Tab-separated table of C-alpha atoms in Angstrom:
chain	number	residue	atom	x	y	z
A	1	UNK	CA	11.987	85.262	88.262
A	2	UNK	CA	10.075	82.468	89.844
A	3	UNK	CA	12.190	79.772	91.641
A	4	UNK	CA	10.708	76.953	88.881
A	5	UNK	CA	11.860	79.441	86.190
A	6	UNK	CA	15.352	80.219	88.184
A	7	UNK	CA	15.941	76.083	88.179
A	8	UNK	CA	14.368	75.880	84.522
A	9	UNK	CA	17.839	78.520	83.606
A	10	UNK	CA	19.983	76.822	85.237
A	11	UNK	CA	18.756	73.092	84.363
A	12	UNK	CA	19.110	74.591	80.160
A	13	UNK	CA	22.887	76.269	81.506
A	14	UNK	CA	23.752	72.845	82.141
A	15	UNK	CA	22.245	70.559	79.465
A	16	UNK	CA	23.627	73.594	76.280
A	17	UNK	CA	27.168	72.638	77.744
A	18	UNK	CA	26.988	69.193	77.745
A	19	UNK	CA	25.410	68.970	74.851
A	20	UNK	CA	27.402	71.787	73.460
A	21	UNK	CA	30.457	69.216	74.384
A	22	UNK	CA	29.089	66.040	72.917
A	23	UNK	CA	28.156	67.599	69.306
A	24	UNK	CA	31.782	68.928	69.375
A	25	UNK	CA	33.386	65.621	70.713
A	26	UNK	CA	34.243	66.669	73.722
A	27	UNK	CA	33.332	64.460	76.073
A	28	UNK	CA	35.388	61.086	75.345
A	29	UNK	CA	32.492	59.572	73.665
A	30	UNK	CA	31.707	60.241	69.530
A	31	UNK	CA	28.070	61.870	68.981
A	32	UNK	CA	26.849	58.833	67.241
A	33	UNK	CA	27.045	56.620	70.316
A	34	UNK	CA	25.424	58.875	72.539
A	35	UNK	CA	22.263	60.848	73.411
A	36	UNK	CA	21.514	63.548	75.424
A	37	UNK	CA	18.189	64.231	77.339
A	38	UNK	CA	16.534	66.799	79.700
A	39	UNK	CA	13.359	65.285	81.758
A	40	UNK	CA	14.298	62.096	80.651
A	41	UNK	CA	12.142	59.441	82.796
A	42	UNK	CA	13.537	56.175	84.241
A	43	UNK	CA	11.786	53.478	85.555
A	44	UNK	CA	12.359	52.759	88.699
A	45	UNK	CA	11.006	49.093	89.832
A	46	UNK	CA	10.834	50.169	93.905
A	47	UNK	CA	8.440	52.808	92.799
A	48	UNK	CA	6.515	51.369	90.651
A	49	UNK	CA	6.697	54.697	88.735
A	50	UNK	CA	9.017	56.180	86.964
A	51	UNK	CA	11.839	59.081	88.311
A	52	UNK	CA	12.077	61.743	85.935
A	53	UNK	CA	16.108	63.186	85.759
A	54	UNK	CA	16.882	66.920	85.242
A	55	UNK	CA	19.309	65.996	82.176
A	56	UNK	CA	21.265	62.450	81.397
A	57	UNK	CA	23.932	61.130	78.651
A	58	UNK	CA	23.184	57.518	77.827
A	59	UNK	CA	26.237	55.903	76.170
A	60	UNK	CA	25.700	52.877	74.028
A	61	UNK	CA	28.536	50.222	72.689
A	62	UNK	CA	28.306	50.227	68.617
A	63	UNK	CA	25.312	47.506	67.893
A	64	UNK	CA	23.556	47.707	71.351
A	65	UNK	CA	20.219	48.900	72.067
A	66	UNK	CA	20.120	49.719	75.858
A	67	UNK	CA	22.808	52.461	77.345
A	68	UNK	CA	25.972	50.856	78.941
A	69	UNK	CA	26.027	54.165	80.894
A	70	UNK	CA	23.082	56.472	81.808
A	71	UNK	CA	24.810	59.670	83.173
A	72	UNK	CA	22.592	61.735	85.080
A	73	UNK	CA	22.750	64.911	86.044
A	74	UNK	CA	20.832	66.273	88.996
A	75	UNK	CA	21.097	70.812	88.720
A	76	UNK	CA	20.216	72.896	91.525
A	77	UNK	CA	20.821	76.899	91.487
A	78	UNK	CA	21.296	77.802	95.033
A	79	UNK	CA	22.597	80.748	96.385
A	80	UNK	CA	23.830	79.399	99.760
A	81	UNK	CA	25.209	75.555	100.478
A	82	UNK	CA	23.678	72.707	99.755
A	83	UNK	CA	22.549	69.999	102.405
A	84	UNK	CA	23.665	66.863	102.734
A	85	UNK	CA	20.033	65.793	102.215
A	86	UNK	CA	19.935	66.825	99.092
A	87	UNK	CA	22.839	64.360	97.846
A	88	UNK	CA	21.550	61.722	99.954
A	89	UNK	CA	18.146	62.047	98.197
A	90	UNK	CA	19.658	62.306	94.526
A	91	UNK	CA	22.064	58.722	95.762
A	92	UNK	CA	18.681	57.046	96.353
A	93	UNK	CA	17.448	58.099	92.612
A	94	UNK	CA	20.560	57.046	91.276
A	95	UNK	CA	20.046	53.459	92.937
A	96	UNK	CA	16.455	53.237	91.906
A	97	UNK	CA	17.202	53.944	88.008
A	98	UNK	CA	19.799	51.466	87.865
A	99	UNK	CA	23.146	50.982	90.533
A	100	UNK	CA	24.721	48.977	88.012
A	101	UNK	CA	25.298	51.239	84.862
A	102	UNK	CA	24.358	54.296	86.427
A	103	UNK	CA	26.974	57.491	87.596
A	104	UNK	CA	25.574	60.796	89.142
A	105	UNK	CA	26.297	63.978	89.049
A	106	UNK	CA	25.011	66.845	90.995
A	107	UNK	CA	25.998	70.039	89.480
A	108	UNK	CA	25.143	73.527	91.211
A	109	UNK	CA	25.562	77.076	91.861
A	110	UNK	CA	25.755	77.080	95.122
A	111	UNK	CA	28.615	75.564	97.543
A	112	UNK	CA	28.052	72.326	99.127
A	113	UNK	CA	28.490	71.772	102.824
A	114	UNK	CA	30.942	69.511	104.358
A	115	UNK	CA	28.947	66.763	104.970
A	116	UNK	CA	27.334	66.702	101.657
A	117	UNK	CA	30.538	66.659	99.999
A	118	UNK	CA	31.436	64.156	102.261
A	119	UNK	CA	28.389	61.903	101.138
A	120	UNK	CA	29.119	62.381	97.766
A	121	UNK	CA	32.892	61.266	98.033
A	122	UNK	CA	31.224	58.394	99.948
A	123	UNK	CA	28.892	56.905	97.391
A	124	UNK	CA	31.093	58.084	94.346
A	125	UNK	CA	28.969	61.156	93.190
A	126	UNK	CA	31.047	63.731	91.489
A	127	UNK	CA	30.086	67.072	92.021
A	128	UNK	CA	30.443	69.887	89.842
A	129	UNK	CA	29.983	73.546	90.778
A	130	UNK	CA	29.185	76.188	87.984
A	131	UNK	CA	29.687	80.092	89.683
A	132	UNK	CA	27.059	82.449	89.367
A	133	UNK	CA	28.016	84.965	86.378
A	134	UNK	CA	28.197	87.588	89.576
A	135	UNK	CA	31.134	85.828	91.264
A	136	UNK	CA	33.395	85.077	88.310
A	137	UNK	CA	36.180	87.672	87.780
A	138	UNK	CA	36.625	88.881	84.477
A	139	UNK	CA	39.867	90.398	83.911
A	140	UNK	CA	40.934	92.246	80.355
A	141	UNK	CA	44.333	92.396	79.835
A	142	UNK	CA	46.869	93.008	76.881
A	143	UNK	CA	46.763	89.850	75.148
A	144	UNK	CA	50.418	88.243	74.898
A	145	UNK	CA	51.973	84.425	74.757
A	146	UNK	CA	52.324	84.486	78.556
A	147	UNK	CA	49.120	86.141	79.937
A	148	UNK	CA	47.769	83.450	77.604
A	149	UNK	CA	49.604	80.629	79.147
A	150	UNK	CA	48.518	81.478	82.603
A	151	UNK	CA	45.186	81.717	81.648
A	152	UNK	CA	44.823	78.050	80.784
A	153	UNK	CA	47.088	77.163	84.180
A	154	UNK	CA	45.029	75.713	87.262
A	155	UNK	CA	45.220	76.359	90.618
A	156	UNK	CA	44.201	73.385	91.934
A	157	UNK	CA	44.269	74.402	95.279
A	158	UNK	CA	41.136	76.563	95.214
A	159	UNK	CA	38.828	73.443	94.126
A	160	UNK	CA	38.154	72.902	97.572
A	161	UNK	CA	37.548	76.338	98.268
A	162	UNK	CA	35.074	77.172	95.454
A	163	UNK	CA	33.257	73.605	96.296
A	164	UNK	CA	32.361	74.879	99.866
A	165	UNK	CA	32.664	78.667	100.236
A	166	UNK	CA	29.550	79.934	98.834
A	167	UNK	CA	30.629	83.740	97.946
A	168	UNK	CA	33.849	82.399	96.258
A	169	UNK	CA	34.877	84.229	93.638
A	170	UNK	CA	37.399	83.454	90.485
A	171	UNK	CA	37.986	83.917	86.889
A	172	UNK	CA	37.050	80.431	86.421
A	173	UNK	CA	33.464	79.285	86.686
A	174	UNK	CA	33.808	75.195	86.783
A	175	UNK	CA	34.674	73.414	89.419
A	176	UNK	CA	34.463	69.323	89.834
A	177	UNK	CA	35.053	66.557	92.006
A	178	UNK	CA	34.467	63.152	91.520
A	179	UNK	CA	36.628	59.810	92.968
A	180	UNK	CA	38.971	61.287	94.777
A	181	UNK	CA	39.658	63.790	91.502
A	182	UNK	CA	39.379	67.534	90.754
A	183	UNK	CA	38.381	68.343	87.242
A	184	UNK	CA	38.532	71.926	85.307
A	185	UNK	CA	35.847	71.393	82.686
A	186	UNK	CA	33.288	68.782	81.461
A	187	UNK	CA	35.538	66.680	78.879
A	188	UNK	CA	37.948	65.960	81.977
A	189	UNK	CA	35.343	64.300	84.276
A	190	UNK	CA	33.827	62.826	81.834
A	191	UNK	CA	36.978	61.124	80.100
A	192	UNK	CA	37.752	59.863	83.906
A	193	UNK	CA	34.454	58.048	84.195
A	194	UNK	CA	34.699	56.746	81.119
A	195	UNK	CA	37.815	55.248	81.864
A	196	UNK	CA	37.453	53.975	85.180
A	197	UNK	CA	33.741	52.182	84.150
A	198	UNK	CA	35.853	50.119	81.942
């Protein structure tokens, strides 16, 4: 598979679960008051030109016509960590297509380094990591009331692991940061946002 084709995958992985979320009311915010996009373009008035986004969620307030949020979502599959550069680059979009009403995500399959997850505590970018299918653990087990309630449990102290050890492995595949914050799935970090843009 071509690398354009590889990011193509993983750019649809990302934008069927949000979406998946949003028609399902998942995500803090009722269908009708939001849309979801992939290749959306925003203008961006220091280019002149406009910045096209791998996938965004613009929220609107009943009655208004322009988004009080645009979401946006920047996906990279990687197989090793990602550079600080490559936050640094996706905070400069972010500021071009609107600091005020904007939030970013970056969302990938690799690990991040230290100082990009440093950068992105810095300028408020949350972070999500989604495992390669290859490094989540599937276990089958006999089905009972208490292998079901650890399933749903959350060891919260491997967050920090799976956001910077690229061969981490774990029967979970999400992984999020954002403010200060870990998050176990999409509704979570998005309900936080929503909250705090208030």
């Amino acid at each position: 598979m071509s690398t354009q084709a590889k990011g193509d995958a993983f750019e649809a992985r990302v934008y069927d679960a949000l979406a998946d979320e949003l028609r399902n009311e998942r995500l803090c915010v009722a269908p009708q008051h939001a849309k979801i996009f992939r290749k959306k373009a925003y203008y961006s008035r220091d280019r002149q030109a406009e910045i096209t986004t791998d996938v965004s969620i613009e929220v609107f307030l009943p009655a208004r016509k322009r988004p009080t949020l645009v979401w946006v979502f920047e996906c990279k599959d990687y197989t090793g960590s990602v550079p600080v550069d490559d936050i640094e680059e996706f905070h400069a979009k972010l500021q071009q297509i609107g600091e005020d009403n904007t939030k970013g995500t970056f969302v990938t399959s690799g690990a991040l380094q230290k100082g990009a997850r440093a950068y992105a505590d810095s300028k408020r970018i949350g972070v999500v990591r989604l495992l390669p299918s290859d490094q989540i653990i599937v276990v089958l087990e006999f089905t009972t009331a208490a292998s079901m309630a650890r399933a749903s449990e959350v060891d919260w102290s491997e967050f920090s692991v799976a956001l910077s050890a690229p061969q981490h492995r774990s029967r979970r595949g999400f992984f999020a940061s954002d403010d200060g914050y870990w998050f176990p799935n999409w509704y979570s970090l998005l309900s936080h946002l929503i909250e705090h843009a208030k």
